[in-house]
XYZ file of C-alpha atoms in Angstrom:
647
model
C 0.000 0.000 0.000
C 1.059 3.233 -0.909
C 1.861 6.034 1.588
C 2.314 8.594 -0.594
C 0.848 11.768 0.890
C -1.869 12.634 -1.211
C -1.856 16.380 -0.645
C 1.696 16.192 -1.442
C 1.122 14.331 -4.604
C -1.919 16.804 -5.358
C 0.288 19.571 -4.909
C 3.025 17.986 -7.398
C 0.389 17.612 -10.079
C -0.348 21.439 -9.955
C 2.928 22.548 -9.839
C 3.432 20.608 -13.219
C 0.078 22.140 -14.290
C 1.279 25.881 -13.378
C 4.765 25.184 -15.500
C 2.576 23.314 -18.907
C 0.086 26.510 -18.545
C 3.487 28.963 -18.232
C 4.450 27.427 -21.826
C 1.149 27.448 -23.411
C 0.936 31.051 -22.472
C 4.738 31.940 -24.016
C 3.763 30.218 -26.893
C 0.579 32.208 -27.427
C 1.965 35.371 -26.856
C 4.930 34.896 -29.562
C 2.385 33.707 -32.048
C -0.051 36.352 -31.366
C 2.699 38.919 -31.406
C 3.763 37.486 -34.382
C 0.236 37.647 -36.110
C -0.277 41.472 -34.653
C 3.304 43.182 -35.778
C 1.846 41.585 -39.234
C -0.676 43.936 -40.052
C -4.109 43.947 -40.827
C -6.056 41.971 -42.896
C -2.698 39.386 -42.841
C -3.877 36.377 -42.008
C -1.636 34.697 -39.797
C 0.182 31.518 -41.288
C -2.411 28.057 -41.400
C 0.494 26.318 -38.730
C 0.412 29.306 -36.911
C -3.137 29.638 -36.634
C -3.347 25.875 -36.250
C -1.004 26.119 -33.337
C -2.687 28.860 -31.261
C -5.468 26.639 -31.941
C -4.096 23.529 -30.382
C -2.319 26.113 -27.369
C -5.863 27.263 -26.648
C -7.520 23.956 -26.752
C -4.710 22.361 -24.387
C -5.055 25.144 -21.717
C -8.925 24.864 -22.073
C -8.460 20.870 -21.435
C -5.830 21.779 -18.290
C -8.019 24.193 -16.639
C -10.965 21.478 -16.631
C -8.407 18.865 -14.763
C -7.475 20.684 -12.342
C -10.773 22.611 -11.212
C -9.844 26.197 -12.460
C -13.396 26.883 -14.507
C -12.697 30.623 -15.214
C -9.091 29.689 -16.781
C -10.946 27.027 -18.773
C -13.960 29.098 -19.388
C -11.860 31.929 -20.961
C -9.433 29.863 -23.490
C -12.859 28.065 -24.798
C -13.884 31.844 -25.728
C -10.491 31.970 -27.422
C -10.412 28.669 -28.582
C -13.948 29.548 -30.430
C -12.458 32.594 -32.178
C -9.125 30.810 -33.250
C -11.758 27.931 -35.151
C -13.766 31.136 -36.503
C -10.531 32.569 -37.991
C -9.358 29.395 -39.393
C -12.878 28.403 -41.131
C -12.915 32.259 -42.560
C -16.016 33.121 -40.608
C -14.424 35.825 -38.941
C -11.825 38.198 -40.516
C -8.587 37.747 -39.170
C -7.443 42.111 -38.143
C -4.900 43.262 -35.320
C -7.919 44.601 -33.178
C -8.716 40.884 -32.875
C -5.181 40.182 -32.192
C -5.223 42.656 -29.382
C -8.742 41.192 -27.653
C -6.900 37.715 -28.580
C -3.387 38.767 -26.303
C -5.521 40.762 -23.569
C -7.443 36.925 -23.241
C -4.028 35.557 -22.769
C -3.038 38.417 -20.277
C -5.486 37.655 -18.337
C -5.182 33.701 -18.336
C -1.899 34.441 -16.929
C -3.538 36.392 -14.282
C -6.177 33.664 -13.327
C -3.093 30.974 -13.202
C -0.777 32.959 -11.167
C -3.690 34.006 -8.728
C -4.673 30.296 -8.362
C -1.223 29.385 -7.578
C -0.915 32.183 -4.860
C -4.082 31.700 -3.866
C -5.522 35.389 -4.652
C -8.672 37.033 -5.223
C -9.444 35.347 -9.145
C -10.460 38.461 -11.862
C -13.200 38.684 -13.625
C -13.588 37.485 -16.993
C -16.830 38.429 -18.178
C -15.612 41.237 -20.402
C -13.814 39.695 -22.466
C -16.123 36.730 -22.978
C -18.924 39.512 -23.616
C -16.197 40.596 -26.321
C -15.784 37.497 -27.796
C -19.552 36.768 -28.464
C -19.545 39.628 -29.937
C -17.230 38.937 -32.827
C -18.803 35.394 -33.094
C -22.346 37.096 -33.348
C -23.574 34.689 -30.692
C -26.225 36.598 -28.039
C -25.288 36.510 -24.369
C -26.552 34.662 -21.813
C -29.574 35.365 -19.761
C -28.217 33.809 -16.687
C -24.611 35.475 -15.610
C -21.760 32.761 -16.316
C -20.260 30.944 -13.370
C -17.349 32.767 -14.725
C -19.035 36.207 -12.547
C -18.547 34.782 -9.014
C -14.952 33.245 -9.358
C -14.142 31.350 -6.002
C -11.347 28.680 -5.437
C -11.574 25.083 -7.374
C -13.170 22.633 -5.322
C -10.463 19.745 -5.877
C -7.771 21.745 -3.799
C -8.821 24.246 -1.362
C -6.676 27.093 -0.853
C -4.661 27.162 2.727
C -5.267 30.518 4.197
C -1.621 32.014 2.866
C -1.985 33.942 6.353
C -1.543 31.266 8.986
C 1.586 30.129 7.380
C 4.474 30.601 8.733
C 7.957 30.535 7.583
C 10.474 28.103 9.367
C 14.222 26.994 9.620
C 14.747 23.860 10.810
C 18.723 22.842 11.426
C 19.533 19.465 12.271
C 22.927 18.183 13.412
C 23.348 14.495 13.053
C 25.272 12.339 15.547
C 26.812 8.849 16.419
C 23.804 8.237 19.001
C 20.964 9.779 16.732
C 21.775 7.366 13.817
C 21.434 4.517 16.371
C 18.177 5.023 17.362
C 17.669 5.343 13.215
C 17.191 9.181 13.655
C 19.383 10.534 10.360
C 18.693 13.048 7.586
C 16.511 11.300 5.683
C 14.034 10.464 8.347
C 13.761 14.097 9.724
C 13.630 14.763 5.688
C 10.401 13.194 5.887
C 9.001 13.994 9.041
C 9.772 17.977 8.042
C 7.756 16.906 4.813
C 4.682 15.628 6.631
C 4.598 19.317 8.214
C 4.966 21.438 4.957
C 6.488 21.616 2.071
C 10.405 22.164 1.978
C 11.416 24.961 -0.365
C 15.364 23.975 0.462
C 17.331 22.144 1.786
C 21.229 22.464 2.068
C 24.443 21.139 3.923
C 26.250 23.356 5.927
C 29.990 22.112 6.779
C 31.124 24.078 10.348
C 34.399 22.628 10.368
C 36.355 19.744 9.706
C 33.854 16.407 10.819
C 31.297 18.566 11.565
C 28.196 19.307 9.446
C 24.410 20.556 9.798
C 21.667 20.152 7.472
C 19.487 23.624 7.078
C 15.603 22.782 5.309
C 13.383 25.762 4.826
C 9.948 25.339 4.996
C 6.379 26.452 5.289
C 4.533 25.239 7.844
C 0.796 25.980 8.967
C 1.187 25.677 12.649
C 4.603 25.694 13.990
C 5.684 22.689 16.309
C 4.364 23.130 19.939
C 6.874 20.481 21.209
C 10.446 21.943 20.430
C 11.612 19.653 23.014
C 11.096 16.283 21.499
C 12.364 17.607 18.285
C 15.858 18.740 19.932
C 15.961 15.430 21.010
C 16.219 14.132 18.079
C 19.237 16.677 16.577
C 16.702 19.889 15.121
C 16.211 23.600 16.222
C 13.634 25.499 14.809
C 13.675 29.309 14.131
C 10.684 31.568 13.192
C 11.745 33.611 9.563
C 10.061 36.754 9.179
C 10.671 39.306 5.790
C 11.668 42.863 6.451
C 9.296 45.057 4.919
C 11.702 45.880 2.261
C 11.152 42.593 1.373
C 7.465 42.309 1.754
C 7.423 45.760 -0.455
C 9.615 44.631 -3.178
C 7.456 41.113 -3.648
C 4.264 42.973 -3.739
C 5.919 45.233 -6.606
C 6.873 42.786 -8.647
C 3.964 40.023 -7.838
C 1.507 41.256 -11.047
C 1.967 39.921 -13.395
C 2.113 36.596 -10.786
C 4.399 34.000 -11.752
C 3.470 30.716 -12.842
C 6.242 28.004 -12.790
C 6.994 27.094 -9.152
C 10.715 28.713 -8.504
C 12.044 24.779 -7.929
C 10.426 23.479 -10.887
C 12.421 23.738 -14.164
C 10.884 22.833 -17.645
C 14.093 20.494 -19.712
C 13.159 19.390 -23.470
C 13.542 15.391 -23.484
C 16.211 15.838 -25.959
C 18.425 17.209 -23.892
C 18.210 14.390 -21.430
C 18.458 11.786 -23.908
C 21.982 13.365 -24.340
C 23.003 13.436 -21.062
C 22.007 9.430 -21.195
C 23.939 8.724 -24.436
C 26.892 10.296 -22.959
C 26.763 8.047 -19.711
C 26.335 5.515 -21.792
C 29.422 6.213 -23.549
C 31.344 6.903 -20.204
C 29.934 3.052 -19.142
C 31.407 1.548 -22.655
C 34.699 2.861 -21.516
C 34.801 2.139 -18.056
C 33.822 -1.263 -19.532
C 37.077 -1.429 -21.719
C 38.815 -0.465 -18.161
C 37.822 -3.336 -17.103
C 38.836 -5.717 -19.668
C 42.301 -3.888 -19.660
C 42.815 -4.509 -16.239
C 42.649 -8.386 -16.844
C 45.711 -7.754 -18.740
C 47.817 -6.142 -16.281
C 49.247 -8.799 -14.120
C 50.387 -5.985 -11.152
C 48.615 -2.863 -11.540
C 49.176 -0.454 -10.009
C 48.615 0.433 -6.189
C 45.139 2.594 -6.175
C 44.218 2.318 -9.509
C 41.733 -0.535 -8.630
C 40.430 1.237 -6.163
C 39.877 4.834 -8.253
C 38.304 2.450 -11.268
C 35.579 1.048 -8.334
C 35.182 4.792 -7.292
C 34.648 5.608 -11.049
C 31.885 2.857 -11.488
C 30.289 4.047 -8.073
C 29.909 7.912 -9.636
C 28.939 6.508 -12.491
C 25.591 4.651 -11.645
C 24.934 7.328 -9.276
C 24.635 9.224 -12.555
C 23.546 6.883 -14.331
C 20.319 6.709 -11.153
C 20.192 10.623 -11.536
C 19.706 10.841 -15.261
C 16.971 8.240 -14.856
C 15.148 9.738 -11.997
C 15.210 13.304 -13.558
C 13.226 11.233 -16.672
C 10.793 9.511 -14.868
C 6.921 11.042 -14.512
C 4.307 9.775 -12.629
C 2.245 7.159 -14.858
C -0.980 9.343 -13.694
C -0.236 11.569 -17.608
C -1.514 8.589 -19.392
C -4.217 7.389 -17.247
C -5.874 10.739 -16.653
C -6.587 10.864 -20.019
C -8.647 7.812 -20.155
C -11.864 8.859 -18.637
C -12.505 11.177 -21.064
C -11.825 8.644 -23.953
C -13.844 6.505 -22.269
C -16.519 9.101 -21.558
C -16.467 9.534 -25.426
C -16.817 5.984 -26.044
C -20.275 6.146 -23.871
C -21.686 8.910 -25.380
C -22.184 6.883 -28.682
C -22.889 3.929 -26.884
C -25.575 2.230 -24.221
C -22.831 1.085 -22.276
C -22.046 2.005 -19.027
C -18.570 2.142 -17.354
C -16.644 3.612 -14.543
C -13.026 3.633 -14.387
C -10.824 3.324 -11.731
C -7.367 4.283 -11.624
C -4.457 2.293 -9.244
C -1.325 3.162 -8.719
C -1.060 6.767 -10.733
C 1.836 7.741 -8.200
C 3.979 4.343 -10.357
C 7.040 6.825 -12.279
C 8.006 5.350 -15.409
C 10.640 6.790 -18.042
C 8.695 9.929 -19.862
C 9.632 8.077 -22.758
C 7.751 4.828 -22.391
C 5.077 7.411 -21.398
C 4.689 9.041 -24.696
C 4.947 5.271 -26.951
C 2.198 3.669 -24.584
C -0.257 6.196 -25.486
C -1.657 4.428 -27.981
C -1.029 1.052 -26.982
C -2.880 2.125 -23.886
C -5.726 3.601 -26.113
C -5.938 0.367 -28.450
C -6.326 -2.081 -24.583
C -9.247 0.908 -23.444
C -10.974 0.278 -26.891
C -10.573 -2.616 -27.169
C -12.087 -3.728 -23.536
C -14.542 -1.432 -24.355
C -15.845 -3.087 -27.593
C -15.183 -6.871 -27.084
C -15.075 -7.138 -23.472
C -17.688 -4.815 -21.809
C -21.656 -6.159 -22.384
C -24.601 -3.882 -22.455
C -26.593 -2.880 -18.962
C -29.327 -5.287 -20.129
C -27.173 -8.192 -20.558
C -24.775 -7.494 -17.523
C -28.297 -7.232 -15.482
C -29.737 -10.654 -17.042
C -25.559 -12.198 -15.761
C -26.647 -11.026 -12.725
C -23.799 -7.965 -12.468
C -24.419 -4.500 -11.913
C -25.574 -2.719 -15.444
C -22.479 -0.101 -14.942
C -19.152 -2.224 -15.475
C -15.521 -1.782 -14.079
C -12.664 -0.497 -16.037
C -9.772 -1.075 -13.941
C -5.828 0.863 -14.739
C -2.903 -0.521 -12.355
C 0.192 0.225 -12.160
C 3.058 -1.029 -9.547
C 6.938 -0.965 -9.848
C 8.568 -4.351 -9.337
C 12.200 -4.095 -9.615
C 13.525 -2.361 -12.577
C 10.244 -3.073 -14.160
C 6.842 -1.414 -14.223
C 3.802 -3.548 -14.524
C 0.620 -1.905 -16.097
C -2.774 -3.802 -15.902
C -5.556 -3.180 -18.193
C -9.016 -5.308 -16.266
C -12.672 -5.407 -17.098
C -15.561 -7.138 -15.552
C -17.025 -7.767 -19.147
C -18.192 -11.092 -20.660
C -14.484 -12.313 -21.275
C -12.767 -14.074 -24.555
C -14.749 -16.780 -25.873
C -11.698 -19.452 -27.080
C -13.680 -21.509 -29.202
C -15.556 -18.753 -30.960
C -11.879 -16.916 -31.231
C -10.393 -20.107 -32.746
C -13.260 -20.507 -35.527
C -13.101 -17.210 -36.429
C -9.210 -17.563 -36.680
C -9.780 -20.801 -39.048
C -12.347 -18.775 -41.022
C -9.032 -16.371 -41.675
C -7.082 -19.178 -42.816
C -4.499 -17.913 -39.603
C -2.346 -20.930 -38.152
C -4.097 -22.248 -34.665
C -1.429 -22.824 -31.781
C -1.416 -26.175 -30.374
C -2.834 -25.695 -27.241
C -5.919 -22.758 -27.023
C -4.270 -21.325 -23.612
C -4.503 -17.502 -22.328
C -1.003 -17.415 -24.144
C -2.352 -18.821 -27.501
C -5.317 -16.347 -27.414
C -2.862 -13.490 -26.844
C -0.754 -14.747 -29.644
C -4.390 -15.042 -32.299
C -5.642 -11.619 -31.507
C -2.339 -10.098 -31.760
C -2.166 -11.211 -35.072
C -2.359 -8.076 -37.973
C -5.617 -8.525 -39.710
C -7.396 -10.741 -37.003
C -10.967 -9.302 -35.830
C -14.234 -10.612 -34.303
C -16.200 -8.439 -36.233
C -17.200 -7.662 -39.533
C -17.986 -4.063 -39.166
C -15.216 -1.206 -37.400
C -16.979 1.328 -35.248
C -15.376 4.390 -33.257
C -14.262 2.087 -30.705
C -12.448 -0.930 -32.324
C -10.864 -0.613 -35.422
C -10.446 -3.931 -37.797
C -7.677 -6.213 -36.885
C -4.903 -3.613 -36.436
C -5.419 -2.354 -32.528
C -3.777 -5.524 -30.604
C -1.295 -5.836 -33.235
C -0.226 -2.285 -32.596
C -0.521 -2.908 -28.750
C 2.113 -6.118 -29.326
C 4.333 -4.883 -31.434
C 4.927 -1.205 -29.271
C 5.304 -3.742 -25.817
C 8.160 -5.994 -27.671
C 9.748 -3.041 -29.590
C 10.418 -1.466 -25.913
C 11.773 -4.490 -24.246
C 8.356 -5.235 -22.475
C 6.161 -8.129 -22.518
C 2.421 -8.673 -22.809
C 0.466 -11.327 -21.136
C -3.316 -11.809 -20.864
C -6.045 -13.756 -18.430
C -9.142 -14.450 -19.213
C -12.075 -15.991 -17.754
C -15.851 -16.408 -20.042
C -18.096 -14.588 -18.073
C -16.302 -12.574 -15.832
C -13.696 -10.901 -17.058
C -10.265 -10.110 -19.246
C -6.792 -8.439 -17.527
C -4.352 -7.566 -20.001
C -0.725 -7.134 -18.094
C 2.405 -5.194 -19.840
C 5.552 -5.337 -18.424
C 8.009 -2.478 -19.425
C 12.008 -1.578 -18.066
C 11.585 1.943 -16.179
C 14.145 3.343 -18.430
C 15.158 1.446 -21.897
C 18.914 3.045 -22.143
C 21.550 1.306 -19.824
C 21.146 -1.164 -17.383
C 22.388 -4.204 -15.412
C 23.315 -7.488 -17.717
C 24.397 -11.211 -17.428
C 27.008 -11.667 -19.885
C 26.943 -15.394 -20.937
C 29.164 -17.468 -23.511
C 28.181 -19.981 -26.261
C 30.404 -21.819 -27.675
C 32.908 -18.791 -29.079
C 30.180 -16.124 -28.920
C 29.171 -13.872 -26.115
C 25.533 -12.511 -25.539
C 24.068 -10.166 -23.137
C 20.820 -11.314 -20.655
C 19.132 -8.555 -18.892
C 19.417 -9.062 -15.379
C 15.748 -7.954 -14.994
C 14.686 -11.183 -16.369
C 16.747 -13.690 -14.340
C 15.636 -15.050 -11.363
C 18.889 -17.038 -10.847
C 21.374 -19.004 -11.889
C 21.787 -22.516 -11.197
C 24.027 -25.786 -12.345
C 22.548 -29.106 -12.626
C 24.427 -32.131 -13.726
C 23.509 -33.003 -17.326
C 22.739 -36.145 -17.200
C 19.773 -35.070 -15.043
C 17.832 -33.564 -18.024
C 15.109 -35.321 -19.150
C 12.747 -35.159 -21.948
C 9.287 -35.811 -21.552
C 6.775 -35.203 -24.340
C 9.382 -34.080 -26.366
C 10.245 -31.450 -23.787
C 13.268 -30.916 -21.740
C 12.669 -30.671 -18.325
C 15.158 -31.014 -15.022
C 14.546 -31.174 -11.763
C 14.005 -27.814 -9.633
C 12.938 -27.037 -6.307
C 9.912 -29.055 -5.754
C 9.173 -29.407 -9.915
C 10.289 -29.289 -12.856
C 11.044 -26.514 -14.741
C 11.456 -27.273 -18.819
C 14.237 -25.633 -20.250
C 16.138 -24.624 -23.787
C 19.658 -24.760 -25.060
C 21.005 -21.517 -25.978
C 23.169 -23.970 -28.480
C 20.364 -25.498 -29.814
C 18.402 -22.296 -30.382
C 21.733 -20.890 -32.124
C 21.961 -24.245 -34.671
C 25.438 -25.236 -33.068
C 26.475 -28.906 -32.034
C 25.367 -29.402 -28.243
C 28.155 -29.017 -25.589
C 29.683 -32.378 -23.678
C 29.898 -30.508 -20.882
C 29.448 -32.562 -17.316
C 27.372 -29.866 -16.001
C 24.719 -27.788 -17.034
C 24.530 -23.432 -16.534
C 20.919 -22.653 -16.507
C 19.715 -18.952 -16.496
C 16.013 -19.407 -14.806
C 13.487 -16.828 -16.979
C 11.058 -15.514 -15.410
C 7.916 -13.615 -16.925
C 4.287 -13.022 -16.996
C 3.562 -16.496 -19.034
C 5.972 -18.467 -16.760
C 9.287 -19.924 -15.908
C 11.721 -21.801 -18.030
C 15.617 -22.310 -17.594
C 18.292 -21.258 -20.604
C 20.865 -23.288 -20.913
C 24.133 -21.710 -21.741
C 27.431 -23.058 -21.887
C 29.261 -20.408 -19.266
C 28.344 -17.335 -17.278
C 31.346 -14.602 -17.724
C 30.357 -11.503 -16.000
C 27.871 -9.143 -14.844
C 27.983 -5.635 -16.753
C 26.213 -2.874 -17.307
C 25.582 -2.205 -20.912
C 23.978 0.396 -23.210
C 21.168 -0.868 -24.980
C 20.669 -0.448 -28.949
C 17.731 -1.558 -30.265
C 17.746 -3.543 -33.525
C 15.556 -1.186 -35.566
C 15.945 -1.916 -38.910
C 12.927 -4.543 -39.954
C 15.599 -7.083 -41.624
C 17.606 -7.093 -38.475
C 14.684 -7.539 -35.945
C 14.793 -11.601 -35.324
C 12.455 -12.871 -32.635
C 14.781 -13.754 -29.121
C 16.952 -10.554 -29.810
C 16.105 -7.224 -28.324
C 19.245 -5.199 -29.802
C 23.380 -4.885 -29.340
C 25.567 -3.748 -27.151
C 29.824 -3.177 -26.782
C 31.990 -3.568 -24.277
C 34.499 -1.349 -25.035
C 36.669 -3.510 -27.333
C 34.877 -2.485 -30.358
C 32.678 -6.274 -30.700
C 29.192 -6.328 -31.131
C 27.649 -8.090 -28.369
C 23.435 -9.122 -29.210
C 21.281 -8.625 -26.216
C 19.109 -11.165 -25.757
C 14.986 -10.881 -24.521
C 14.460 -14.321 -23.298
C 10.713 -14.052 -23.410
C 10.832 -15.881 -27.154
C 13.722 -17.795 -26.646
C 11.537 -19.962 -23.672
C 8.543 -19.178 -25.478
C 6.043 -21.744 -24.628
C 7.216 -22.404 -21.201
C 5.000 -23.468 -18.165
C 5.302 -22.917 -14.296
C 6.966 -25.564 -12.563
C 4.878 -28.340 -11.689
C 5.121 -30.826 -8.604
C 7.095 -33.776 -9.622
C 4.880 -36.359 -9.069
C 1.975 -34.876 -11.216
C 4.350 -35.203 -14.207
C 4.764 -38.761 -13.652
C-alpha cells in the first residue's frame, strides 16, 4: 500500500500544471505577437493559426483537470475565435489580435492568482467581447465565470496562517542509532509542509548541519522532542523591504513554481547517451585490467570509485526522466466518456497506482497502446446494462488501470468485468481467416491469435475498435520497448491484459553469458537465478526438456540449440532461470562470464529484428555483443509443476 501523501502528490500535479500553462501562455503570446506586428487583414500563417489553436484547446483541457473553470472558461472563448478565424467566418485584423493577447493576459492572471491563492479576476468582459465577434447573443443567466471562487479539488490554505520556518539538524553517532538521520527528519519535516530547500552546511572539519526551509501551517508546539532528536527550529520573518519589493513585482504573478524547471527530453536523452558512452569505456577499463598482471597500487580502487559515480549518474539521469504514470491514465476517462456517449454502455473507471514513475519516454509510446487495450475492452469485453443485469452484475461495469513498480520493471494492468474471450468462438473465427491455430488454445495462444495483424471478431469497425490492427499495434509497441504482454481471461467474468516495461530502456544491469565462441548479453531484470545441474539429469518428456528444480520441474532450452550449433559435452549444465508473466523456463548456456552494465541499442531496422533478440551492445573492445529478450527464446514455457503430477 502506498503512503504517498496525497496532498503532497496533489500539490506535485499542480505545480506541473502551473509550468505546462506557463508554456502554453509563451507560446501564445509569440504567435499572437507574431500575427499582430503583421498587419491587418494578414492572415496569420495556417500552422500558426493551427497552433494557437491547439495552445488554446490544451489550456482549455488543463483548466478542466485541475478545477480552475474561469481559466478554462476563458481559453474556450479563445479557442472559439481561433476555429472562426481558421474556417474564414471571422476576418482575421490586429484589433482581434489585441482582444486575442488581452485573453491571454489575463489567463496568466487567473493561473498565477490560483497558484498564490488570490482574489481570481473577472472574466466576463472579455467573454462579452468574444460573443460579440462570433455574433452569438449573451446569456440570460450570468456565467459561473461572474462569481470566481477557489476550485473545489484543492482548497486554498489561508496564505496567512503560514508561517515561515528553519529547521537545522545536526546528526550524531547516538541519533543514527536510534535510526534518527537526515533522511528520516527529511520526511518527518515533509509531513509538516512543504520544503522549499534544503542544504548542507559544513562548520568545520567532521562537523556538518543540514538547514531545510519550509512552510509550515502551525509551527511545532513540542520543540523539546524535536531537539531530542538533533533539530532547532527558528521563526523567519521578511523585512518590509522585502514584503514591499514582492508585492511590486507580484503582477503579473508568476506561474512556474521557482524549484520546478521545464528540460526538453532531448536534452536528457543526451546526457544518457553520454553516460552511456562513459559506461562503454569504463567497460574497456575493465577488460584492460585483466591484462595487467600488477597494476598499479590505487588504480583498482579509483576504477571502483569511477563505477560508483557513475551509476549514481547513471540513477540521476533516470530519476530526472521519470513522470508519474498518472499523464496517461488521466486521459482515459474522457476517452472513455467519449466511447459512452455513442454507446448504451455504461462504465466507470478506476485508476491504481497513478503515483507508479516510469521513463517519460515509455510514457509518450504507450499512449496508444494504452488507447488500443481501453478500446478494445470497451468493444469486445464490456456487455450492455441489459445483458450485464440478465448475468446477474451491476448494469455499470468496471474499467480497472494498475500500475506497480517491481524491480527495474513497471507492470501496467488493463481489467474489465465484461463477458471475457470466448476461445472456441476466437479459434473458428481464426480458421475462417485461414491464420495458423497454436497447439494448445491457452490464455497465451489467445494473446498470440488476436495479436495477429488482420485478425478481428467483427465484420464491421466502429469508433471504438478498429479492424484487426489495434492488438497488433498494442504487441508490437510492448516488444519493440523491451516489455512483454500477457493476458487472463475468464468467459463470463472478465479479461486483464498485463504489460511489463524496463523503467528506463537506455543502460542497465546485464548477465554476460558465452556460447560456444560467442558472447551474448541477458538482462538481469529477467533472471531469477542461476543454477548448475548435472547433465545427465535432463530429461525429456513429451518431447520437452525438463530437469529437476525445487519441488518441480522446470522445462528448459539450449542456448546452443536455439543458435543451430552442435550441443556441448559438458558434465554440467549453466541454466539462467526466466522468469515472466507467461511463466518460468531455464536457458541453458554453456558459461556465465560476467555481470555488466551495458547500453542498450535496439535492432531497428525490420531485416535485423529476429524474434529472441532485443538489440546490441559493446563492451568497449569495439565487438558487437546481441542482447538477448528471453521471453521468445523460452517461449512456450509453463510454471513448474510438482514432480509427481508429471509422472
Amino acid at each position: 500500500m502506498s503512503t504517498e501523501n496525497p496532498s503532497e502528490r496533489r500539490r506535485e500535479l499542480l505545480d506541473d500544471f502551473y509550468a505546462e500553462c506557463d508554456e502554453l501562455l509563451t507560446a501564445l503570446r509569440e504567435g499572437l505577437s507574431a500575427w499582430h506586428s503583421a498587419g491587418d487583414n494578414a492572415l496569420p500563417d495556417r500552422a500558426v493559426l493551427d497552433e494557437l489553436f491547439r495552445h488554446a484547446h490544451t489550456l482549455k483541457g488543463n483548466s478542466a483537470i485541475a478545477g480552475l473553470r474561469l481559466s478554462e472558461e476563458l481559453a474556450h472563448g479563445m479557442e472559439d475565435v481561433f476555429r472562426a478565424i481558421s474556417k474564414n467566418q471571422l476576418e482575421a485584423t490586429t484589433a482581434i489580435a489585441e482582444t486575442l493577447e488581452a485573453g491571454t493576459q489575463r489567463l496568466e492572471h487567473i493561473i498565477g492568482a490560483h497558484r498564490h491563492h488570490r482574489a481570481l479576476p473577472e472574466i466576463q468582459d472579455l467573454l462579452a467581447t468574444y460573443r460579440g465577434l462570433l455574433g452569438v447573443p449573451s446569456p440570460a443567466k450570468p456565467s459561473s465565470a461572474s462569481t470566481p471562487t477557489p476550485p473545489a479539488p484543492m482548497p486554498p490554505p489561508n496564505a496567512a496562517t503560514e508561517a515561515n520556518a528553519l529547521a537545522t539538524f545536526v546528526p550524531a553517532r547516538e541519533l543514527d542509532a536510534r535510526g534518527v538521520n537526515v533522511g528520516s527528519i527529511r520526511k518527518r519535516l515533509g509531513e509538516l509542509g512543504p520544503i522549499l530547500q534544503a542544504s548542507p552546511r559544513i562548520l568545520g572539519p567532521g562537523s556538518i548541519t543540514f538547514e531545510f526551509r519550509l512552510k509550515v501551517a502551525v509551527f511545532p508546539s513540542d520543540p523539546g522532542a524535536w531537539a531530542d532528536d538533533g533539530v532547532t527550529w527558528e521563526r523567519i520573518v521578511p523585512d518590509r523591504g522585502e514584503m514591499a519589493d514582492e508585492a511590486a513585482t507580484s503582477d503579473p504573478l508568476s506561474l512556474t513554481p521557482s524549484h520546478l524547471i521545464r528540460v526538453d527530453l532531448a536534452r536528457l536523452d543526451e546526457l544518457m547517451r553520454i553516460t552511456g558512452e562513459l559506461v562503454i569505456h569504463r567497460s574497456r577499463l575493465e577488460e584492460l585490467f585483466t591484462q595487467i598482471s600488477a597494476p598499479p597500487a590505487g588504480l583498482r580502487e579509483a576504477s571502483i570509485a569511477l563505477h560508483r559515480s557513475l551509476r549514481e549518474m547513471r540513477g540521476a539521469i533516470t530519476r530526472a526522466r521519470l513522470v508519474p504514470i498518472s499523464e496517461l491514465f488521466t486521459r482515459i476517462p474522457y476517452v472513455v466518456r467519449d466511447l459512452m456517449r455513442d454507446s448504451a454502455k455504461k462504465v466507470r473507471v478506476v485508476i491504481e497506482g497513478g503515483q507508479t514513475e516510469i521513463d517519460k519516454f515509455l510514457v509518450e509510446r504507450l499512449k496508444e497502446p494504452l488507447l488500443h487495450l481501453v478500446r478494445n475492452a470497451f468493444a469486445h469485453g464490456i456487455e450492455v446494462p441489459a445483458t450485464r443485469i440478465a448475468a446477474g452484475k451491476p448494469e455499470e461495469a468496471t474499467l480497472r488501470l494498475h500500475a506497480e513498480s517491481d524491480g527495474d520493471s513497471v507492470v501496467i494492468r488493463v481489467s474489465d468485468d465484461g463477458a471475457g474471450i470466448d476461445a472456441d468462438a476466437v479459434a473458428t473465427r481464426a480458421a475462417r481467416q485461414n491464420l495458423k491455430l497454436p497447439p494448445v488454445l491457452d490464455a497465451r495462444g489467445l494473446l498470440d491469435l488476436i495479436c495477429e495483424p488482420g485478425f478481428s471478431t467483427r465484420d464491421e469497425a466502429d469508433l471504438a475498435s478498429g479492424r484487426g490492427v489495434g492488438m497488433a499495434v498494442v504487441a508490437e509497441s510492448v516488444r519493440h520497448h523491451g516489455g512483454t504482454l500477457a493476458l487472463e481471461t475468464t468467459l463470463g467474468h472478465g479479461t486483464t491484459f498485463t504489460l511489463r516495461l524496463p523503467l528506463s530502456i537506455s543502460i542497465t544491469d546485464a548477465i554476460i553469458v558465452g556460447v560456444g565462441s560467442e558472447r551474448c548479453a541477458v538482462p538481469m531484470g529477467t533472471v531469477a537465478e542461476i543454477i548448475q545441474t548435472p547433465s545427465g539429469s535432463l530429461r525429456t518428456i513429451n518431447r520437452e526438456e525438463i530437469v529437476p528444480y525445487r519441488d518441480g520441474l522446470l522445462p528448459v532450452r539450449r542456448l546452443r540449440t536455439l543458435f543451430q550449433q552442435p550441443p556441448a559435452t559438458d558434465a554440467t549444465s549453466t541454466i539462467l532461470v526466466i522468469t515472466s508473466d507467461r511463466g518460468s523456463a531455464g536457458l541453458i548456456v554453456d558459461r556465465v562470464i560476467a555481470q555488466r552494465e551495458i547500453v542498450m541499442r535496439p535492432l531497428t531496422d525490420p531485416l535485423l529484428r529476429i524474434p529472441g533478440l532485443s538489440g546490441a551492445t559493446e563492451l568497449g573492445d569495439g565487438r558487437p555483443l546481441l542482447i538477448l529478450d528471453p521471453a521468445p527464446l523460452t517461449d512456450g514455457a509453463v510454471r513448474p509443476v510438482p514432480v509427481s503430477a508429471s509422472t
